[in-house]
XYZ file of C-alpha atoms in Angstrom:
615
model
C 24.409 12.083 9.895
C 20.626 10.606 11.123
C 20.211 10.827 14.353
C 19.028 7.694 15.727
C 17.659 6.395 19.420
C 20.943 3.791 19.085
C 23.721 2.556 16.527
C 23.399 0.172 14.110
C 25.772 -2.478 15.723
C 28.625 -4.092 13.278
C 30.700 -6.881 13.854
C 32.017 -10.220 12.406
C 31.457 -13.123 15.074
C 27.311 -13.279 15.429
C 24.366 -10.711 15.697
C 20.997 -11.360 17.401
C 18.036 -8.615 17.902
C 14.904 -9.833 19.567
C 11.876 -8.405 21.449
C 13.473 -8.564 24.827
C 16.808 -8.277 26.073
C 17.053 -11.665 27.940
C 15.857 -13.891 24.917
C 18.784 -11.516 22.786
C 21.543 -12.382 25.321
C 20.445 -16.060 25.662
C 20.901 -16.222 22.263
C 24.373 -14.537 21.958
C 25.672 -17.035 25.070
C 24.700 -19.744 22.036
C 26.575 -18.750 19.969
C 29.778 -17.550 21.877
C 29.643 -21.259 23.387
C 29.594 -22.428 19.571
C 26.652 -22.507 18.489
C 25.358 -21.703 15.050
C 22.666 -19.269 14.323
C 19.719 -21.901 14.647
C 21.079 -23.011 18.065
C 20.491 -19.813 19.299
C 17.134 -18.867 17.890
C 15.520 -22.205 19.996
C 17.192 -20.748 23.046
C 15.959 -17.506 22.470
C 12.184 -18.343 21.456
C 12.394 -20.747 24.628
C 13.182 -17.496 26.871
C 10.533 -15.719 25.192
C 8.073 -17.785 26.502
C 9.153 -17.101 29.929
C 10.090 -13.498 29.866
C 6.792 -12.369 27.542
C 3.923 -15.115 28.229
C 1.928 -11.835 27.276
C 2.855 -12.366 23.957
C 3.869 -15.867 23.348
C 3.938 -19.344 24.713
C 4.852 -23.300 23.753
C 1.442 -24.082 22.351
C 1.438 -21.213 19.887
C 2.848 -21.144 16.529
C 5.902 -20.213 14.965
C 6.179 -19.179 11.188
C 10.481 -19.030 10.437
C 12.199 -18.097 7.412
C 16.126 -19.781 7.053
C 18.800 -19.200 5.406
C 21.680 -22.202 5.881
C 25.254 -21.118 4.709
C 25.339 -22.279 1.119
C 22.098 -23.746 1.339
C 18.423 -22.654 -0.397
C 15.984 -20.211 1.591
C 13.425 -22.289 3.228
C 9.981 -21.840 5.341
C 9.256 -23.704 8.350
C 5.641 -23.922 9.352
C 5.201 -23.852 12.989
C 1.475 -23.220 12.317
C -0.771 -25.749 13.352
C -4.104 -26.935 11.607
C -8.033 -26.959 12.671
C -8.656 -30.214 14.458
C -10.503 -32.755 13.243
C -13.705 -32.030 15.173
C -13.795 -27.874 14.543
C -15.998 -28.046 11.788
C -18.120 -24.768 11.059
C -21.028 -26.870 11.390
C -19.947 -27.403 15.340
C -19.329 -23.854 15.671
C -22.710 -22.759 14.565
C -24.548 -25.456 16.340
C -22.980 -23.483 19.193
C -24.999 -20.209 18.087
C -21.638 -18.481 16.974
C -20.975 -15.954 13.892
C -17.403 -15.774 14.521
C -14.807 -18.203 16.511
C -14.158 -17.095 19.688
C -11.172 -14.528 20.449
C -10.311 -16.787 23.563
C -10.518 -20.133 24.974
C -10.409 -23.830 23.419
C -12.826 -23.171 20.967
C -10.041 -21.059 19.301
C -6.828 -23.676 19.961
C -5.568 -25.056 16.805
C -3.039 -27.696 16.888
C -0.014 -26.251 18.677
C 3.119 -25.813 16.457
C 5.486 -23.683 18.438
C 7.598 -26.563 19.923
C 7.445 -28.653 17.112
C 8.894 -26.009 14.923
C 11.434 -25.449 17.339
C 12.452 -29.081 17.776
C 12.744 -29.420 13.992
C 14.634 -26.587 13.630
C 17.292 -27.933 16.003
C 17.536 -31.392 14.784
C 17.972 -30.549 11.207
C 20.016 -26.883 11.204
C 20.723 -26.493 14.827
C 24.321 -28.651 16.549
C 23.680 -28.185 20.147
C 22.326 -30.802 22.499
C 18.607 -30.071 23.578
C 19.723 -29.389 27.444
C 21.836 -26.629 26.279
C 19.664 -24.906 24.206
C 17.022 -25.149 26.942
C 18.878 -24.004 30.328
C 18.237 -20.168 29.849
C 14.442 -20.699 29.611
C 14.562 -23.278 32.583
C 16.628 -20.717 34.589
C 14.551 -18.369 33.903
C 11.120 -19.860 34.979
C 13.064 -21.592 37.882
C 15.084 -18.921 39.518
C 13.398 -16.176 38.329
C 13.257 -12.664 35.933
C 12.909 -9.447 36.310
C 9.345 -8.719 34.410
C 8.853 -6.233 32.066
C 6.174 -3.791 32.504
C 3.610 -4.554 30.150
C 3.376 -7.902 31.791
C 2.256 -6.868 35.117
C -0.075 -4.482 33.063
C -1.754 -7.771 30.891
C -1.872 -9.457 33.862
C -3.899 -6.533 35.959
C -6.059 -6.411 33.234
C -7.340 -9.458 33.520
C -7.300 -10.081 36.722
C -11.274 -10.144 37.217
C -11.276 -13.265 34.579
C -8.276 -14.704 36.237
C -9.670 -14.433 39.690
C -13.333 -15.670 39.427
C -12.817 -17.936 35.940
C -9.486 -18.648 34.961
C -8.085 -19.530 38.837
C -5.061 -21.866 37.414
C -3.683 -18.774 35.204
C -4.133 -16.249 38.749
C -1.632 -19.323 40.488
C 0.758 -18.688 38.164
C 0.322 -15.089 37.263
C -1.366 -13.315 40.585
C 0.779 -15.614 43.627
C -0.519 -13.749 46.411
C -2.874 -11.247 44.596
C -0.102 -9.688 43.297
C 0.508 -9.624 39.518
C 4.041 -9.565 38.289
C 6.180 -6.325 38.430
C 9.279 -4.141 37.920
C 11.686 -5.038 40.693
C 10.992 -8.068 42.094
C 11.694 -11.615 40.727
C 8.987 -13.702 38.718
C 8.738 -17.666 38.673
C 6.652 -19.984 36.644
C 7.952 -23.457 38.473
C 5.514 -25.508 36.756
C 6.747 -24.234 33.483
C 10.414 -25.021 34.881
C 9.633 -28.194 35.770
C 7.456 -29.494 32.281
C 10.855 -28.875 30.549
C 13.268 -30.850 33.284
C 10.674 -33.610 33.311
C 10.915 -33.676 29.545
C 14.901 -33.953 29.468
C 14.944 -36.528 32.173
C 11.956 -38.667 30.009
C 14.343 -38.290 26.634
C 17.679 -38.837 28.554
C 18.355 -42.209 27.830
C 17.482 -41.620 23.858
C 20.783 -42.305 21.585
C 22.142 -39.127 20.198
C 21.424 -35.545 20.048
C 18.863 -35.920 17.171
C 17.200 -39.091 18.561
C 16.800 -36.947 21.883
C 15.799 -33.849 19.872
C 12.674 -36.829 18.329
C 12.116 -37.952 21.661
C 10.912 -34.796 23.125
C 8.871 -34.087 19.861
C 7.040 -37.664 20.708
C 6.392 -36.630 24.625
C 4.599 -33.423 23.766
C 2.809 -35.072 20.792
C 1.775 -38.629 22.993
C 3.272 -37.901 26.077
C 2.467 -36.408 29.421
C 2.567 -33.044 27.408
C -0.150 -34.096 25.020
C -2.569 -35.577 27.841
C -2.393 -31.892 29.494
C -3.319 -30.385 26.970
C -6.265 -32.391 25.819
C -7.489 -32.173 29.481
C -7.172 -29.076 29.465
C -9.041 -28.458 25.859
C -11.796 -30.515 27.065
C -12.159 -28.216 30.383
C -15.564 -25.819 29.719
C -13.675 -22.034 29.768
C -15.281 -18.855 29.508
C -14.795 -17.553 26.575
C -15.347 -13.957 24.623
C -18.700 -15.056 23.511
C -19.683 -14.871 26.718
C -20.194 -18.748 26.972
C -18.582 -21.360 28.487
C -16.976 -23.882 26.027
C -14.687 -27.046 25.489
C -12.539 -27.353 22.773
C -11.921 -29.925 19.904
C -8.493 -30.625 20.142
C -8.242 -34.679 20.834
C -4.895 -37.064 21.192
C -5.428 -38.035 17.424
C -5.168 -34.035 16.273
C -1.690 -33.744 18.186
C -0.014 -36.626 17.287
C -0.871 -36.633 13.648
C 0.692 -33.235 12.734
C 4.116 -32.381 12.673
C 6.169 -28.688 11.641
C 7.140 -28.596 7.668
C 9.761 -27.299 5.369
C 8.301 -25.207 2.652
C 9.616 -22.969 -0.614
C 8.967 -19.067 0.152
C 6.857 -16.946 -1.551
C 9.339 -14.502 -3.691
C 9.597 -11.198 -5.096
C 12.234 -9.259 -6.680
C 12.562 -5.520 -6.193
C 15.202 -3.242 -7.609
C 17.800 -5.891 -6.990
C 16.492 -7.197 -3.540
C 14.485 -10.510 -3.640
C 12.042 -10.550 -0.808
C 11.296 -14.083 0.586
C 8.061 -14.838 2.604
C 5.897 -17.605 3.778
C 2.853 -18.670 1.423
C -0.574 -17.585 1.825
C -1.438 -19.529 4.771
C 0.006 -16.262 6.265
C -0.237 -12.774 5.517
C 2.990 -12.629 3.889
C 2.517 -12.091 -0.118
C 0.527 -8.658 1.122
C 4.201 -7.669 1.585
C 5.495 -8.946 -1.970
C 2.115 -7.046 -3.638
C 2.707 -3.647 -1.585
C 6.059 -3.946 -3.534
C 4.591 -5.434 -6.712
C 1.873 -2.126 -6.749
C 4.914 0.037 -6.606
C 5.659 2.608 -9.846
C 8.925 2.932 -10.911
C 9.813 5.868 -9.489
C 8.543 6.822 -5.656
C 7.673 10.245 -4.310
C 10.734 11.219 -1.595
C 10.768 9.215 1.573
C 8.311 9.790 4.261
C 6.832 12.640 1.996
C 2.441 12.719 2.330
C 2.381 11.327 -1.149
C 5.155 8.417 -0.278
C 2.691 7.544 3.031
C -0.312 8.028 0.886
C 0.813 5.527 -2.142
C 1.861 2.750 0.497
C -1.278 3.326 2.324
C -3.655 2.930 -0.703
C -0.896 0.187 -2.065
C -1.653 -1.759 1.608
C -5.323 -1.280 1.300
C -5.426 -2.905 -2.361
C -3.289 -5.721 -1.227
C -5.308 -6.440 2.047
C -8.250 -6.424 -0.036
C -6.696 -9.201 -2.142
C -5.886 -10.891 1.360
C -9.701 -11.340 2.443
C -10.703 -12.542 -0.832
C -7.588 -14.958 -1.722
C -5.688 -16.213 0.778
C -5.863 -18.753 2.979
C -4.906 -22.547 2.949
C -8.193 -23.995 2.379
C -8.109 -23.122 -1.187
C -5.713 -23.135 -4.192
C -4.641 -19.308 -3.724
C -3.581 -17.672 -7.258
C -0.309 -16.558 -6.143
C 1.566 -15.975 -9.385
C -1.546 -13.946 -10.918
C -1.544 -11.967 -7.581
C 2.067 -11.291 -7.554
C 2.413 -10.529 -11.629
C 3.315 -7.381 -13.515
C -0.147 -7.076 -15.709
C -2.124 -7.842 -12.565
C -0.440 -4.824 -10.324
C -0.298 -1.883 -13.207
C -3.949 -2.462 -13.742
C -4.430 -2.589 -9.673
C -1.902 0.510 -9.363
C -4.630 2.488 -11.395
C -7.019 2.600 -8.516
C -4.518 4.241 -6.598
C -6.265 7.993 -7.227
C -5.402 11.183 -5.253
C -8.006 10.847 -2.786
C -8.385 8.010 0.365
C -10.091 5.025 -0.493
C -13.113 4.043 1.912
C -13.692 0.805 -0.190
C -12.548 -2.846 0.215
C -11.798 -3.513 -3.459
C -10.308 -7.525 -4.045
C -9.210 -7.467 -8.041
C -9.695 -10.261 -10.171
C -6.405 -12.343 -10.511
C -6.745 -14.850 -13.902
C -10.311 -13.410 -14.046
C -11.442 -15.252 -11.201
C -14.478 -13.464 -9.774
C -13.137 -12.214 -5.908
C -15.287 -13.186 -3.132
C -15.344 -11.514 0.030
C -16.646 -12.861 3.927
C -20.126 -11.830 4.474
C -18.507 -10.357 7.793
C -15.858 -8.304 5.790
C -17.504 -5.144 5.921
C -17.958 -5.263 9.523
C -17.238 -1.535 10.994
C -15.298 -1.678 14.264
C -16.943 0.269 17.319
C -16.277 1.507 20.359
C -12.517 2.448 21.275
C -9.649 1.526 18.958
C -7.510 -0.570 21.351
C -6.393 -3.781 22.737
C -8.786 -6.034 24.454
C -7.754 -8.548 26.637
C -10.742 -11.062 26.231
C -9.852 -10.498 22.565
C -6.313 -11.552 22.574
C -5.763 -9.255 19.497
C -3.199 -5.815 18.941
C -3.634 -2.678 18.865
C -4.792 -0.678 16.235
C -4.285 2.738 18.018
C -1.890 4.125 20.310
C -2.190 6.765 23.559
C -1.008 10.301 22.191
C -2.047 13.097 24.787
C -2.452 15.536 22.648
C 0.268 17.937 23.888
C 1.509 19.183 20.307
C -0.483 22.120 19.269
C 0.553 21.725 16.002
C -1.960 18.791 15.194
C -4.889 20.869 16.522
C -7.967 19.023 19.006
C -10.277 18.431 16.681
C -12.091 15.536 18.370
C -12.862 13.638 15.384
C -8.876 13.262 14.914
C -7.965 12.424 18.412
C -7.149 9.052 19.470
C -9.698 6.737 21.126
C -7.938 4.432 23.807
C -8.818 1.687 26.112
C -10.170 3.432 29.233
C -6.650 2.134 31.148
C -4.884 3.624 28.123
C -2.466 0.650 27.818
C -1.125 -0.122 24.436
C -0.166 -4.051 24.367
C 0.748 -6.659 21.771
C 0.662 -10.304 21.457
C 3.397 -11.546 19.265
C 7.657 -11.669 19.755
C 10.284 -11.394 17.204
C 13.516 -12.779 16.557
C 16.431 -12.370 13.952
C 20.395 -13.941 13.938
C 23.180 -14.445 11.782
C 25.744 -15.873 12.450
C 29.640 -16.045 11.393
C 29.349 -18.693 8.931
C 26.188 -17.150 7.556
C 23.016 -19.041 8.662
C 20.444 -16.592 9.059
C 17.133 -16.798 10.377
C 14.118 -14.317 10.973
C 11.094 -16.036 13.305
C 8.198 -14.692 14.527
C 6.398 -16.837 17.680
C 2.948 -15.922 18.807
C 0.201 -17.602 20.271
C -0.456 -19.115 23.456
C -0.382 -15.932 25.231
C -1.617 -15.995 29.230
C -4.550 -13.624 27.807
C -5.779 -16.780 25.296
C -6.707 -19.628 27.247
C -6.208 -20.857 30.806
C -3.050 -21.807 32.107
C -2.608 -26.024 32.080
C -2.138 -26.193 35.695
C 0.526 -29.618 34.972
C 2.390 -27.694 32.380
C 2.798 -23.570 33.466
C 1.260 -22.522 29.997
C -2.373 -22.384 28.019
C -3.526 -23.370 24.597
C -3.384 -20.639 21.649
C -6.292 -18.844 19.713
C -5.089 -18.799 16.480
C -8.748 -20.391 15.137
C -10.417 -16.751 15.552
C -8.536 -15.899 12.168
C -10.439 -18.538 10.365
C -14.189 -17.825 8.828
C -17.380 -19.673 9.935
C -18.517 -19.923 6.174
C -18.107 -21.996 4.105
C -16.131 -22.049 0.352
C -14.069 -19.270 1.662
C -9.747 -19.621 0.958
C -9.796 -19.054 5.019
C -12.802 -20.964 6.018
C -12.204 -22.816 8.947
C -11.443 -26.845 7.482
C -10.441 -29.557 9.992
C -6.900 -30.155 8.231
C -6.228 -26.698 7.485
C -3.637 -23.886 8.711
C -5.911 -20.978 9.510
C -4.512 -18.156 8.100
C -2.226 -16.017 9.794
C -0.720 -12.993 10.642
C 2.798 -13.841 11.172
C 5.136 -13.033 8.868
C 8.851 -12.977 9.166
C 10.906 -12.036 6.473
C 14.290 -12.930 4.746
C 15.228 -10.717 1.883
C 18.583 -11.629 -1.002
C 20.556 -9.355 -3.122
C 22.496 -11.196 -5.674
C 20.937 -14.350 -4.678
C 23.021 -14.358 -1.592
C 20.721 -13.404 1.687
C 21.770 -10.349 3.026
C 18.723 -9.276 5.231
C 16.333 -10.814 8.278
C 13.608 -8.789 9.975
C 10.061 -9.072 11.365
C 7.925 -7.380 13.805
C 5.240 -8.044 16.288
C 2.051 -6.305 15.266
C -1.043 -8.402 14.091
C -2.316 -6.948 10.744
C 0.161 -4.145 11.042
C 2.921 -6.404 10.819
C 3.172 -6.195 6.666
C 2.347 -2.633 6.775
C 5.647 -1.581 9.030
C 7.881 -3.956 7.163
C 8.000 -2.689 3.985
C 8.062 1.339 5.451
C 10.872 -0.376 7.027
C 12.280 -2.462 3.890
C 11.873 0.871 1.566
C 13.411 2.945 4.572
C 16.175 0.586 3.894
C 16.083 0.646 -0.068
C 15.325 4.073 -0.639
C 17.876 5.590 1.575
C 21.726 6.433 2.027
C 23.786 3.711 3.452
C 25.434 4.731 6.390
C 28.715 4.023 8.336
C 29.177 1.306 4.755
C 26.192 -0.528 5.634
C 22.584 -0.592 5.551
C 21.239 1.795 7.842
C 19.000 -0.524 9.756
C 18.308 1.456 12.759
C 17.590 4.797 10.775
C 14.936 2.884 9.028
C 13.717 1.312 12.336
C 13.470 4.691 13.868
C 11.795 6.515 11.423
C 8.436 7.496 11.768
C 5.659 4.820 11.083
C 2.224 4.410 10.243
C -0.732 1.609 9.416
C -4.480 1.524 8.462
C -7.007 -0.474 9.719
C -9.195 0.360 6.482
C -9.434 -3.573 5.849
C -11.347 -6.351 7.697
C -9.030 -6.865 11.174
C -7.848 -10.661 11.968
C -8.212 -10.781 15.473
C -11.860 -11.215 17.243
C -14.434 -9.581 16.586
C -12.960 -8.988 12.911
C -14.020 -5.096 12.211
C -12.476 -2.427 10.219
C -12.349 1.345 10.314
C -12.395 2.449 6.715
C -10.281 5.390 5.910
C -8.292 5.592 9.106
C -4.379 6.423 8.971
C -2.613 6.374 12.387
C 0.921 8.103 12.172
C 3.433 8.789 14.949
C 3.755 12.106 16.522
C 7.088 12.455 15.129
C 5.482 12.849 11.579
C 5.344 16.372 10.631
C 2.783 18.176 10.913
C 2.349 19.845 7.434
C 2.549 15.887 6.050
C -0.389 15.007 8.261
C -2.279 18.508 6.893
C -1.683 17.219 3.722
C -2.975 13.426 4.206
C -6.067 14.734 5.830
C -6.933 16.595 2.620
C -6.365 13.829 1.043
C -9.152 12.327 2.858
C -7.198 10.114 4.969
C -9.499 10.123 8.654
C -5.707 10.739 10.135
C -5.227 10.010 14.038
C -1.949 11.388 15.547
C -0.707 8.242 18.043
C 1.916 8.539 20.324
C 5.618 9.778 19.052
C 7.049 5.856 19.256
C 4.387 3.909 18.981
C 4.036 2.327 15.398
C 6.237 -0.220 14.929
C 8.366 -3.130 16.909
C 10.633 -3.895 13.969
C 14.154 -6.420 14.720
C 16.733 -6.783 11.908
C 20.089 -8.096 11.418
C 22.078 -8.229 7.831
C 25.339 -10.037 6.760
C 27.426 -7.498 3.871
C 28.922 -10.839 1.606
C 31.572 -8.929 0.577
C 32.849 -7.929 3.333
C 31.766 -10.351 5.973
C 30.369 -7.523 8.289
C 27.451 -8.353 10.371
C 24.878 -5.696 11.776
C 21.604 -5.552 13.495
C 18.976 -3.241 15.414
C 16.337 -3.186 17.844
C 13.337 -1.485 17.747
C 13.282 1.472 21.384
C 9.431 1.386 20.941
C 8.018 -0.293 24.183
C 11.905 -0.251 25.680
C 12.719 -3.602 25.728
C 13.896 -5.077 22.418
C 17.458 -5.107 22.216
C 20.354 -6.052 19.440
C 23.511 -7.615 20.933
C 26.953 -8.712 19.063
C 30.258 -8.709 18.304
């Protein structure tokens, strides 16, 4: 039997796994009160903005793949576009290469609570209030907060205190940041969501409340924040001090949409994702660059073909996707395309960015792609974006201390992330995998009437033009989010994500072939075996977060990866570091066997706070 850190949990009535044990539960009280599966994803992304405001908030965005009972597999787009005033012509007026990592300069259109709303008017049957009380409660009465929050929070505090004052009221009361043990509130946060069910109270049924609150944050007191607040000048990471574009027109002209996924089919399995506005067909090519037959499981050549496999498709990523162009998706995703692309794959690391030419189209890559990241490997939180390294201490004489193959951490040594994930099913067989993001505290400043700030989600766009991901008034910016919802016999069987930036599509499919490649166990799929296992990611591609660099070559594994496989991928050429033993990797999953009706899920223990719950 695999040992893993927990069982995979199996039941029949409902399963939930999230990034935090509050939004998990919240959503399980949903769905023992009646609720279906979509019910109790809004009342779990709702907590999440209360219990990790490190990592999301209501003016982020929201990418969600759905499954209804019966129904087709859809994509809603919770990602909002470029207002109409950030042109690139405004942003280099300003004297800027890149958009900013924080402030308003980097707010798109918010499309978290949009999403949300839709979601629960169309597929959810619970009346807003009820889906809503857990998040109120929480901001209201009080949580206990998680570590890493206190530790975001600290790290900022210099910003917060001399810049950003509205963000220390909420998150430094006192001079004290939040921490272990003792109660956080965000009242104003608490009270933005009462005042918006008492102004939609009187509105007919549960969907013409569910419209109503859609139409306060879009015209109402909601939208007038937040324009204030975008017109504010903020310190930002270019050093300036900056307003924002986003006007009254940009928020109530855009609206969350239903979309068809982007598909695959693998051995059986057909892997759904959202379209190119996101990262997610890097996934579907990773499995389209596959041979036939794979080296054994976690083997050096099994990490080395993914690796190089990732690299190829990330390459295809700078130079293809985005949603300001018409993005070749079938060429990308085709068998003659990927077994001439599968030939580059040699025995030796690439150190190349190398887009291929889909339909013959000639590939064309940012000036900026070839940027080389310096200084430490690590989160910054002026930057807003993830990790690319983790703290490993070096302890295990097994991997040597060779200097050039030690990590290189942020001088507090923290390892934080900026995105939440969320997966249910449900007893009649909705399913849903979402992944919110965006409006972290570290983005913007807090909107002193509201108890949360604007996103960032701009910095992923280009400031050139003609690019697939330039930034366009109009346009999504492409992302990074990327849940996924994957079928076997056309029924769907399988929901998963993970927080993790550009890692995100890198750790899903180690976690999707964990999955494929591997016994069953206990008559199921062995979802937290293939959560547990060791991971790994590259940053040997142009990063999407502020200021955009890469690190050709570079491998980070686990410490848990043995050490003769490491030997091997270093003569390989891979410029290997050796993180810490759990810290690649924040992978949630449930799955629904339609045979037998059995429902299962895991959490991933990295960072000790994502949990799976059910019965």
């Amino acid at each position: 039997m695999t040992f893993t850190t927990r069982p995979t949990l199996q039941g029949t009535f409902g399963m939930v796994s999230s990034t935090h044990w509050l939004a998990s539960q919240s959503a399980m009280a949903v769905l023992e009160d009646g609720g279906n599966a979509f019910d109790a994803a809004v009342a779990a992304a709702f907590v999440l903005h209360v219990v990790e405001p490190h990592l999301n908030g209501p003016a982020g965005e929201v990418p969600v793949v759905l499954a209804p009972a019966g129904g087709p597999v859809r994509v809603l787009c919770g990602q909002g576009v470029a207002p109409a005033g950030a042109g690139i012509a405004h942003y280099r007026s300003l004297g800027l290469d890149l958009v900013p990592g924080t402030g308003p300069l980097a707010a798109a259109v918010p499309g978290a609570f949009d999403a949300w709303m839709l979601l629960l008017r169309d597929h959810g049957t619970r009346p807003l209030p009820d889906v809503l009380k857990y998040a109120i409660g929480y901001a209201e009465h009080g949580h206990p907060p998680v570590e890493n929050l206190g530790a975001t929070v600290e790290s900022v505090r210099p910003l917060f205190e001399t810049e950003w004052t509205t963000s220390a009221e909420v998150y430094l009361p006192g001079g004290v940041p939040p921490r272990p043990g003792r109660l956080f509130r965000n009242p104003a946060l608490a009270a933005t969501w009462r005042r918006l069910l008492a102004e939609t109270a009187g509105a007919g049924g549960r969907e013409a409340r569910i419209d109503a609150a859609r139409e306060v944050w879009r015209t109402g007191f909601i939208a007038e924040a937040l324009v204030r607040q975008s017109g504010h000048p903020t310190l930002d990471t270019s050093g300036g001090h900056h307003t924002g574009t986003l006007t009254a027109a940009d928020l109530a002209g855009w609206s969350a949409s239903y979309e068809a996924p982007a598909t695959y089919d693998h051995h059986g399995w057909t892997v759904c994702k959202a379209g190119p506005w996101s990262q997610g067909p890097a996934f579907l090519q990773q499995l389209a660059l596959l041979p036939p037959d794979l080296p054994p499981y976690g083997s050096a050549d099994h990490i080395h073909l993914l690796t190089e496999g990732c690299k190829l498709a990330m390459a295809d990523r700078e130079a293809w996707y985005g949603d300001a162009a018409d993005v070749p998706l079938d060429d990308l995703l085709s068998d003659a395309y990927n077994a001439g692309r599968r030939t580059l794959i040699g025995e030796r690391a690439s150190y190349d960015l190398r887009p291929g030419a889909p339909g013959g189209r000639t590939p064309r890559l940012p000036a900026l792609a070839h940027l080389v990241a310096h200084g430490t490997p690590g989160f910054s939180p002026m930057g807003a974006g993830e990790p690319t390294v983790a703290r490993y201490d070096g302890s295990d004489p097994a991997y040597g201390s060779d200097p050039a193959h030690e990590p290189q951490v942020a001088d507090d040594g923290a390892v934080r992330g900026d995105t939440c994930h969320l997966d249910v099913v449900d007893r009649w067989g909705n399913m849903i995998a979402a992944t919110p993001s965006g409006g972290w505290l570290q983005s913007n400043p807090v909107v002193p009437e509201l108890g949360f700030p604007l996103g960032t989600r701009l910095q992923m766009a280009w400031l050139e033009e003609g690019l697939p991901n330039s930034l366009t008034p109009g346009r999504r910016p492409r992302t990074t989010l990327t849940p996924t919802l994957a079928l076997r016999g056309g029924v769907p069987v399988l929901a998963f994500g993970t927080p993790g930036g550009d890692q995100q599509d890198q750790w899903q499919p180690h976690f999707f072939l964990g999955l494929v490649q591997r016994a069953p166990v206990r008559g199921g799929l062995d979802l937290q075996g293939a959560i547990d296992a060791p991971n790994w990611h590259t940053d040997g591609f142009p990063g999407s977060f502020h200021p955009r660099g890469m690190r050709p070559g570079s491998l980070t594994v686990e410490a848990r990866t043995d050490p003769g496989t490491v030997a091997a991928l270093r003569r390989r050429g891979h410029d290997v570091t050796v993180a810490d033993g759990w810290s690649e990797g924040r992978l949630c999953a449930v799955a629904r066997d339609p045979e037998s009706g059995i429902l299962s899920a895991a959490a991933n223990p990295r960072g000790m706070q994502g949990y799976a719950v059910g019965r």
